[in-house]
Short mmCIF file of C-alpha atoms and ligand atoms in Angstrom, two decimals:
data_model
loop_
_atom_site.label_atom_id
_atom_site.label_comp_id
_atom_site.label_asym_id
_atom_site.label_seq_id
_atom_site.Cartn_x
_atom_site.Cartn_y
_atom_site.Cartn_z
CA MET P 1 -12.89 104.61 112.36
CA SER P 2 -12.19 105.58 108.71
CA LYS P 3 -11.62 103.67 105.89
CA LEU P 4 -8.02 102.24 105.73
CA LYS P 5 -5.80 104.60 103.63
CA ALA P 6 -1.92 104.62 102.72
CA ALA P 7 0.18 107.21 103.87
CA ILE P 8 3.99 108.22 103.23
CA THR P 9 5.87 107.58 106.35
CA GLY P 10 8.95 108.32 104.86
CA VAL P 11 11.27 109.65 101.99
CA GLY P 12 14.98 108.81 101.04
CA ALA P 13 16.85 110.23 98.10
CA HIS P 14 20.23 109.85 96.04
CA VAL P 15 21.61 112.23 93.32
CA PRO P 16 24.92 111.59 91.89
CA ASP P 17 28.00 113.90 92.63
CA TYR P 18 28.99 115.01 89.23
CA ILE P 19 27.21 118.45 88.27
CA LEU P 20 27.03 119.38 84.53
CA THR P 21 26.22 123.19 84.41
CA ASN P 22 24.79 125.14 81.85
CA ASP P 23 28.21 126.47 81.01
CA GLU P 24 29.80 122.84 80.34
CA LEU P 25 26.87 122.39 77.93
CA SER P 26 27.20 125.73 76.35
CA GLN P 27 30.72 124.20 75.23
CA MET P 28 29.11 120.79 73.73
CA VAL P 29 26.14 122.20 72.02
CA ASP P 30 25.33 125.62 70.58
CA THR P 31 23.23 126.88 73.48
CA SER P 32 23.81 129.47 76.63
CA ASP P 33 23.36 129.66 80.20
CA GLU P 34 20.45 132.54 79.38
CA TRP P 35 18.63 130.56 77.00
CA ILE P 36 18.23 127.29 79.16
CA MET P 37 17.22 129.84 82.37
CA THR P 38 14.62 131.50 80.52
CA ARG P 39 12.95 128.79 78.42
CA ILE P 40 13.17 126.02 80.74
CA GLY P 41 14.29 127.45 83.82
CA ILE P 42 17.56 124.66 84.58
CA LYS P 43 20.94 126.01 86.21
CA GLU P 44 22.70 122.15 86.56
CA ARG P 45 21.56 119.01 86.84
CA ARG P 46 23.48 115.53 88.08
CA ILE P 47 25.15 113.23 85.98
CA LEU P 48 25.72 109.39 86.79
CA LYS P 49 29.28 108.60 85.87
CA GLY P 50 31.09 105.15 86.14
CA GLU P 51 31.49 102.09 84.10
CA GLY P 52 28.56 100.00 84.84
CA LYS P 53 26.59 102.24 86.87
CA GLY P 54 22.90 102.28 86.34
CA THR P 55 19.47 103.38 87.72
CA SER P 56 19.63 100.82 90.14
CA ASP P 57 22.95 102.07 91.71
CA MET P 58 21.25 105.63 92.47
CA ALA P 59 17.64 103.88 93.53
CA ALA P 60 19.62 101.62 95.68
CA LYS P 61 21.33 104.31 97.44
CA ALA P 62 17.87 106.02 97.78
CA VAL P 63 16.20 102.86 99.17
CA GLN P 64 19.15 102.74 101.82
CA ASN P 65 18.68 106.06 102.72
CA LEU P 66 14.86 105.54 103.42
CA LEU P 67 15.30 102.42 105.19
CA GLU P 68 18.06 104.19 107.71
CA LYS P 69 15.84 107.16 107.97
CA THR P 70 12.91 105.23 108.91
CA ALA P 71 14.81 102.70 111.05
CA THR P 72 13.26 99.95 109.12
CA SER P 73 15.12 96.31 108.32
CA PRO P 74 14.73 95.20 104.57
CA ASP P 75 13.04 91.89 106.20
CA GLU P 76 9.84 94.08 106.90
CA ILE P 77 9.27 95.13 103.34
CA ASP P 78 6.42 93.45 101.70
CA LEU P 79 6.64 95.25 98.24
CA LEU P 80 9.22 97.17 96.29
CA ILE P 81 7.88 99.21 92.94
CA CYS P 82 10.38 100.89 90.63
CA THR P 83 9.07 103.52 88.45
CA THR P 84 11.46 104.34 85.62
CA VAL P 85 12.02 104.80 81.96
CA THR P 86 15.58 103.63 82.08
CA PRO P 87 15.73 100.27 83.54
CA ASP P 88 19.44 98.73 83.99
CA MET P 89 18.18 96.38 81.25
CA VAL P 90 15.16 95.25 79.50
CA PHE P 91 14.29 92.50 81.70
CA PRO P 92 14.28 91.76 84.80
CA ALA P 93 12.86 94.63 86.30
CA THR P 94 14.92 97.19 87.94
CA ALA P 95 12.74 96.23 90.87
CA ASN P 96 14.53 93.10 91.43
CA VAL P 97 17.98 94.15 91.04
CA ILE P 98 17.21 97.13 93.86
CA SER P 99 15.97 94.55 96.14
CA ASP P 100 19.05 92.70 95.88
CA LYS P 101 21.33 95.29 96.33
CA VAL P 102 19.55 96.75 99.64
CA GLY P 103 18.77 92.86 100.86
CA ILE P 104 15.07 92.90 100.38
CA LYS P 105 14.26 88.94 100.52
CA ASN P 106 10.66 88.58 101.86
CA ALA P 107 9.17 90.84 99.34
CA PHE P 108 8.04 91.05 95.44
CA SER P 109 8.92 93.44 93.39
CA PHE P 110 8.04 95.18 89.64
CA ASP P 111 8.88 97.73 87.51
CA ILE P 112 6.36 100.55 86.22
CA ASN P 113 6.73 102.89 83.28
CA ALA P 114 4.69 105.61 82.97
CA GLY P 115 7.09 108.21 81.80
CA CYS P 116 7.29 111.51 83.99
CA SER P 117 4.18 110.45 85.75
CA GLY P 118 5.76 107.14 86.48
CA PHE P 119 6.02 108.07 90.27
CA LEU P 120 2.54 109.00 90.73
CA TYR P 121 1.44 105.74 89.03
CA GLY P 122 3.48 104.03 91.42
CA LEU P 123 2.06 105.74 94.09
CA THR P 124 -1.14 105.07 93.12
CA THR P 125 -0.39 101.38 92.66
CA GLY P 126 1.32 100.86 96.17
CA SER P 127 -1.41 102.66 98.03
CA GLN P 128 -4.12 99.77 96.70
CA TYR P 129 -1.90 97.37 98.39
CA ILE P 130 -1.83 99.16 101.39
CA GLU P 131 -5.42 99.52 101.42
CA SER P 132 -6.26 96.07 100.68
CA GLY P 133 -5.43 95.48 104.29
CA LYS P 134 -2.85 92.78 103.51
CA TYR P 135 0.47 94.61 103.06
CA LYS P 136 1.90 96.82 105.99
CA LYS P 137 5.14 98.47 104.41
CA VAL P 138 5.49 99.10 100.43
CA ILE P 139 8.43 101.07 99.16
CA VAL P 140 8.09 103.17 95.97
CA VAL P 141 11.25 104.24 94.09
CA GLY P 142 11.41 106.61 91.28
CA ALA P 143 15.02 106.50 89.58
CA ASP P 144 16.32 107.37 86.08
CA LYS P 145 19.51 107.55 84.41
CA MET P 146 18.24 109.99 81.91
CA SER P 147 21.93 110.69 80.67
CA ALA P 148 22.05 107.22 79.44
CA ILE P 149 19.20 108.09 76.60
CA VAL P 150 19.93 111.71 75.94
CA ASP P 151 21.77 112.65 72.85
CA TYR P 152 24.49 115.33 73.95
CA THR P 153 24.50 116.70 70.12
CA ASP P 154 20.96 117.58 70.13
CA ARG P 155 20.43 121.04 71.99
CA THR P 156 16.61 120.71 71.93
CA THR P 157 16.81 118.00 74.27
CA CYS P 158 20.05 117.88 76.34
CA PRO P 159 19.62 120.58 78.88
CA ILE P 160 16.46 119.10 79.85
CA PHE P 161 17.34 116.15 81.56
CA GLY P 162 19.50 114.70 84.70
CA ASP P 163 19.71 111.90 86.97
CA GLY P 164 18.42 111.11 90.28
CA ALA P 165 16.36 108.77 92.34
CA GLY P 166 14.06 109.03 95.42
CA ALA P 167 12.11 106.67 97.40
CA VAL P 168 8.91 106.75 99.85
CA MET P 169 7.55 104.21 102.19
CA LEU P 170 3.74 103.55 102.37
CA GLU P 171 2.04 102.35 105.13
CA PRO P 172 -1.56 101.93 106.49
CA THR P 173 -3.12 104.35 108.68
CA ASN P 174 -6.96 104.43 109.80
CA GLU P 175 -6.19 108.62 110.77
CA GLU P 176 -7.75 111.48 108.51
CA GLU P 177 -4.35 111.55 106.61
CA GLY P 178 -2.80 109.89 103.72
CA ILE P 179 -3.42 109.49 100.23
CA ILE P 180 -7.25 111.04 99.87
CA ASP P 181 -7.60 111.22 96.39
CA VAL P 182 -6.09 110.50 93.32
CA THR P 183 -6.77 110.58 89.27
CA ASN P 184 -4.79 109.31 86.72
CA PHE P 185 -4.91 109.83 82.72
CA VAL P 186 -3.33 108.33 79.46
CA ASP P 187 -3.25 109.22 75.85
CA GLY P 188 -1.41 106.98 73.73
CA ALA P 189 -1.69 108.70 70.81
CA GLY P 190 0.57 111.34 72.45
CA ARG P 191 3.49 108.87 71.88
CA LYS P 192 4.37 110.13 68.75
CA HIS P 193 5.72 113.40 70.32
CA LEU P 194 7.94 111.68 72.87
CA HIS P 195 9.59 108.54 72.53
CA GLN P 196 12.41 106.16 72.16
CA LYS P 197 12.61 104.98 68.73
CA ALA P 198 14.86 102.07 68.63
CA GLY P 199 15.82 98.86 71.20
CA GLY P 200 12.42 97.80 71.96
CA SER P 201 10.75 94.97 70.19
CA VAL P 202 9.47 96.77 67.12
CA LYS P 203 12.83 98.15 66.11
CA PRO P 204 15.54 95.85 67.99
CA PRO P 205 19.04 97.56 68.11
CA THR P 206 21.34 97.23 64.96
CA HIS P 207 24.34 99.05 63.39
CA GLU P 208 21.89 101.28 61.38
CA THR P 209 19.37 102.08 64.42
CA ILE P 210 22.73 103.45 66.25
CA ASP P 211 24.00 105.08 62.90
CA ALA P 212 20.61 106.97 63.22
CA ARG P 213 21.15 108.04 66.69
CA GLU P 214 17.57 106.40 67.42
CA HIS P 215 18.67 104.99 71.11
CA TYR P 216 17.84 108.42 72.31
CA ILE P 217 15.09 110.57 73.29
CA TYR P 218 13.07 111.89 70.40
CA GLN P 219 10.76 114.71 71.55
CA GLU P 220 9.00 117.45 69.56
CA GLY P 221 9.20 120.27 72.54
CA GLN P 222 6.54 122.56 71.54
CA ALA P 223 3.87 119.79 71.01
CA VAL P 224 4.66 118.36 74.42
CA PHE P 225 4.98 121.73 76.31
CA LYS P 226 1.18 122.45 74.97
CA PHE P 227 -0.42 119.27 76.09
CA ALA P 228 1.72 119.71 79.54
CA VAL P 229 0.40 122.90 80.36
CA SER P 230 -3.02 122.15 79.77
CA ARG P 231 -3.32 118.82 81.06
CA MET P 232 -1.38 119.59 84.46
CA ALA P 233 -3.23 122.50 85.14
CA ASP P 234 -6.69 121.14 84.26
CA VAL P 235 -6.18 118.06 86.41
CA SER P 236 -4.52 120.11 89.54
CA VAL P 237 -7.59 122.32 89.56
CA GLU P 238 -10.01 119.50 89.28
CA MET P 239 -8.27 117.66 92.05
CA MET P 240 -8.85 120.90 94.35
CA LYS P 241 -13.03 121.28 93.02
CA ARG P 242 -13.72 117.65 93.91
CA ASN P 243 -12.12 117.66 97.53
CA ASN P 244 -13.67 121.13 97.76
CA LEU P 245 -10.06 122.98 98.15
CA THR P 246 -9.26 126.63 97.84
CA ALA P 247 -5.68 127.88 97.44
CA ASP P 248 -6.04 128.86 101.21
CA ASP P 249 -6.15 125.12 101.93
CA LEU P 250 -3.59 123.92 100.25
CA ASP P 251 -0.23 123.97 101.89
CA TRP P 252 1.89 122.78 99.01
CA LEU P 253 2.00 121.84 95.11
CA VAL P 254 4.70 119.38 94.22
CA PRO P 255 4.72 119.45 90.43
CA HIS P 256 6.72 117.37 88.06
CA GLN P 257 9.76 119.47 87.43
CA ALA P 258 10.02 119.35 83.44
CA ASN P 259 9.78 123.06 82.65
CA LEU P 260 9.50 126.33 85.14
CA ARG P 261 6.99 127.68 82.56
CA ILE P 262 4.92 124.86 82.86
CA ILE P 263 5.31 124.96 86.81
CA ASP P 264 4.10 128.57 86.96
CA ALA P 265 1.24 127.94 84.55
CA THR P 266 -0.09 125.12 86.63
CA ALA P 267 -0.04 127.32 89.81
CA ARG P 268 -1.13 130.33 88.18
CA ARG P 269 -4.41 128.09 87.26
CA MET P 270 -4.78 126.98 90.85
CA GLU P 271 -4.43 130.65 91.81
CA LEU P 272 -1.58 129.47 94.67
CA PRO P 273 1.20 131.72 95.45
CA LYS P 274 4.80 130.83 94.51
CA GLU P 275 5.90 130.37 97.87
CA LYS P 276 3.54 127.15 98.17
CA VAL P 277 5.14 125.63 95.12
CA MET P 278 7.97 123.09 95.58
CA ILE P 279 10.42 123.86 93.11
CA ASN P 280 14.05 122.16 92.50
CA ILE P 281 14.27 122.07 88.92
CA HIS P 282 17.13 124.80 88.57
CA LYS P 283 19.44 122.18 90.49
CA TYR P 284 18.54 118.83 89.22
CA GLY P 285 16.55 119.58 85.58
CA ASN P 286 14.11 116.84 84.73
CA THR P 287 14.87 113.37 86.67
CA THR P 288 11.75 111.75 84.82
CA ASP P 289 10.58 109.32 87.73
CA ALA P 290 12.71 110.73 90.46
CA THR P 291 11.31 114.42 90.31
CA ILE P 292 8.46 114.10 93.18
CA PRO P 293 10.45 111.84 95.68
CA LEU P 294 13.78 114.53 95.21
CA LEU P 295 10.88 117.31 96.03
CA LEU P 296 9.36 115.53 99.15
CA ASN P 297 12.86 114.67 100.57
CA GLU P 298 14.30 118.20 100.28
CA TRP P 299 11.09 119.66 101.57
CA GLU P 300 10.59 117.23 104.56
CA PRO P 301 12.05 119.12 107.14
CA ARG P 302 9.34 121.76 106.46
CA LEU P 303 6.38 119.37 106.20
CA LYS P 304 4.00 119.06 108.98
CA LYS P 305 1.42 116.62 109.97
CA GLY P 306 -1.92 117.59 108.17
CA ASP P 307 -0.36 119.71 105.57
CA ASN P 308 -2.60 119.68 102.32
CA LEU P 309 -0.57 118.28 99.20
CA ILE P 310 -1.52 118.04 95.83
CA ILE P 311 1.00 116.35 93.41
CA ALA P 312 0.60 116.74 89.76
CA THR P 313 2.42 115.15 86.80
CA PHE P 314 2.63 115.03 83.16
CA GLY P 315 4.69 113.00 80.98
CA ALA P 316 5.67 110.70 77.74
CA GLY P 317 2.49 108.45 76.95
CA PHE P 318 1.07 110.62 77.20
CA THR P 319 0.53 110.08 80.92
CA TRP P 320 -0.78 112.62 83.67
CA GLY P 321 -2.34 113.06 86.73
CA ALA P 322 -3.31 114.27 90.43
CA MET P 323 -2.94 113.09 94.08
CA TYR P 324 -4.29 115.11 97.15
CA LEU P 325 -2.98 113.80 100.30
CA LYS P 326 -2.58 114.88 103.98
CA TRP P 327 1.02 114.76 105.31
CA ALA P 328 1.22 112.09 108.29
CA TYR P 329 4.15 113.26 109.80
CA ASP P 330 5.81 116.01 111.71
CA PRO P 331 9.58 116.78 111.34
CA GLN P 332 11.85 114.60 112.84
CA ASN P 333 14.59 116.36 114.96
O1 UT7 O 401 8.59 115.57 81.17
C1 UT7 O 401 8.26 115.13 80.01
C2 UT7 O 401 7.27 116.09 79.46
N1 UT7 O 401 8.29 117.15 78.79
C3 UT7 O 401 8.15 118.09 78.61
O2 UT7 O 401 7.34 118.79 79.45
C4 UT7 O 401 8.90 119.31 77.78
C5 UT7 O 401 8.09 120.29 77.29
N2 UT7 O 401 8.59 121.41 76.09
C6 UT7 O 401 9.29 121.95 76.61
O3 UT7 O 401 9.71 122.41 77.91
C7 UT7 O 401 9.79 123.43 75.64
O4 UT7 O 401 9.10 123.17 74.29
C8 UT7 O 401 11.35 123.04 75.23
C9 UT7 O 401 12.30 123.50 76.70
C10 UT7 O 401 11.92 121.63 74.85
C11 UT7 O 401 11.86 123.76 74.08
O5 UT7 O 401 11.55 125.13 74.46
P1 UT7 O 401 10.59 125.99 73.50
O6 UT7 O 401 10.21 127.46 74.10
O7 UT7 O 401 9.25 125.39 73.09
O8 UT7 O 401 11.71 126.33 72.23
P2 UT7 O 401 11.28 126.04 70.64
O9 UT7 O 401 11.39 124.44 70.43
O10 UT7 O 401 10.33 126.69 70.27
O11 UT7 O 401 12.57 126.88 70.25
C12 UT7 O 401 12.59 128.11 70.24
C13 UT7 O 401 13.99 128.32 69.41
C14 UT7 O 401 14.37 127.70 67.90
O12 UT7 O 401 14.92 128.58 67.38
P3 UT7 O 401 14.30 129.18 66.27
O13 UT7 O 401 13.49 128.03 65.21
O14 UT7 O 401 13.17 130.50 66.48
O15 UT7 O 401 15.30 130.00 65.25
C15 UT7 O 401 15.30 126.84 68.42
O16 UT7 O 401 16.13 126.02 67.21
O17 UT7 O 401 15.05 128.09 70.09
C16 UT7 O 401 16.08 127.27 69.50
N3 UT7 O 401 16.44 126.46 70.65
C17 UT7 O 401 17.81 126.64 71.26
N4 UT7 O 401 18.08 127.80 71.45
C18 UT7 O 401 19.44 127.57 72.40
C19 UT7 O 401 16.19 124.92 70.64
N5 UT7 O 401 16.85 124.79 71.86
C20 UT7 O 401 17.76 125.61 72.06
C21 UT7 O 401 19.07 125.65 72.81
N6 UT7 O 401 19.73 126.82 73.43
N7 UT7 O 401 19.40 124.43 73.96
#
């Protein structure tokens, strides 16, 4: 019997109905479908509309979907981890709100903020609880209402982001499957290139911070792009090497969806053909914490037990990392 590991045993997702197209964006700022498709690869993104609606509303729907698909009662859940950069409130944790909304009562829950690597950090953390042997069912939900912090007068950032949520169930396994290897990194010096200037304890909200539009995403696109391309490719290749995986052995790359050019560069370095790369950036844009579970949910009907997957991420922090896992179940009919 091999060491206890954590396996993904189910996936759920939710995206809001409203579709913001490149054509509609082109009426809001000086941009075009052609520029956005060539430089980023996004055609449209989802936006959560409605007074009083936040990240937890999408996340709760994704978790509900996961519970239904896996025929799990909320009472069986031991831990719920929410990864987000757009929490409902500064405190309490959005994970607590989600647990309340879906009826999870015999558990504990908390948030993780690791930029666009949040979901990978969440999987890493959740898997440690499973591997301890003490916890049997852990939910990791990645969700972001990016439209709450996007400046729709800034053409350099507003085409990139969208809203969405996705969730996975982690359970223990003794089989040769589940999460085999993971590596995560941080370089806090990178924070100067990508952050939200005001609203935290350093610069609490004032009329001045609002007038200066400091509650929106600040990004130096080219600097972030350079780091993202090299770090995401390096860490993915390293994950292949240390697990003796060739491009033939790998079934799927599950890359964070920030820019099609970053995804293509990572796949090229791994010598992977395009058919093995999960891509849905054209439909949803960069949903930050939701990109990875949205991909897993969309590809779930095609994933087979034993498939070799590498998840790779890069995001604000800077944070980045890669995970090697063997898919643990066949498609359900
Ligand atoms: O997930 C979190 C991590 N984030 C990322 O990974 C994002 C990384 N960065 C990027 O994906 C890219 O840098 C961007 C998509 C943000 C920008 O693409 P770029 O190819 O680096 O463009 P750029 O910033 O070098 O701008 C090129 C030109 C500029 O015009 P000039 O100075 O050459 O005349 C911009 O003003 O494109 C202009 N531009 C636009 N034009 C039309 C910038 N945004 C737009 C726009 N529409 N929306």
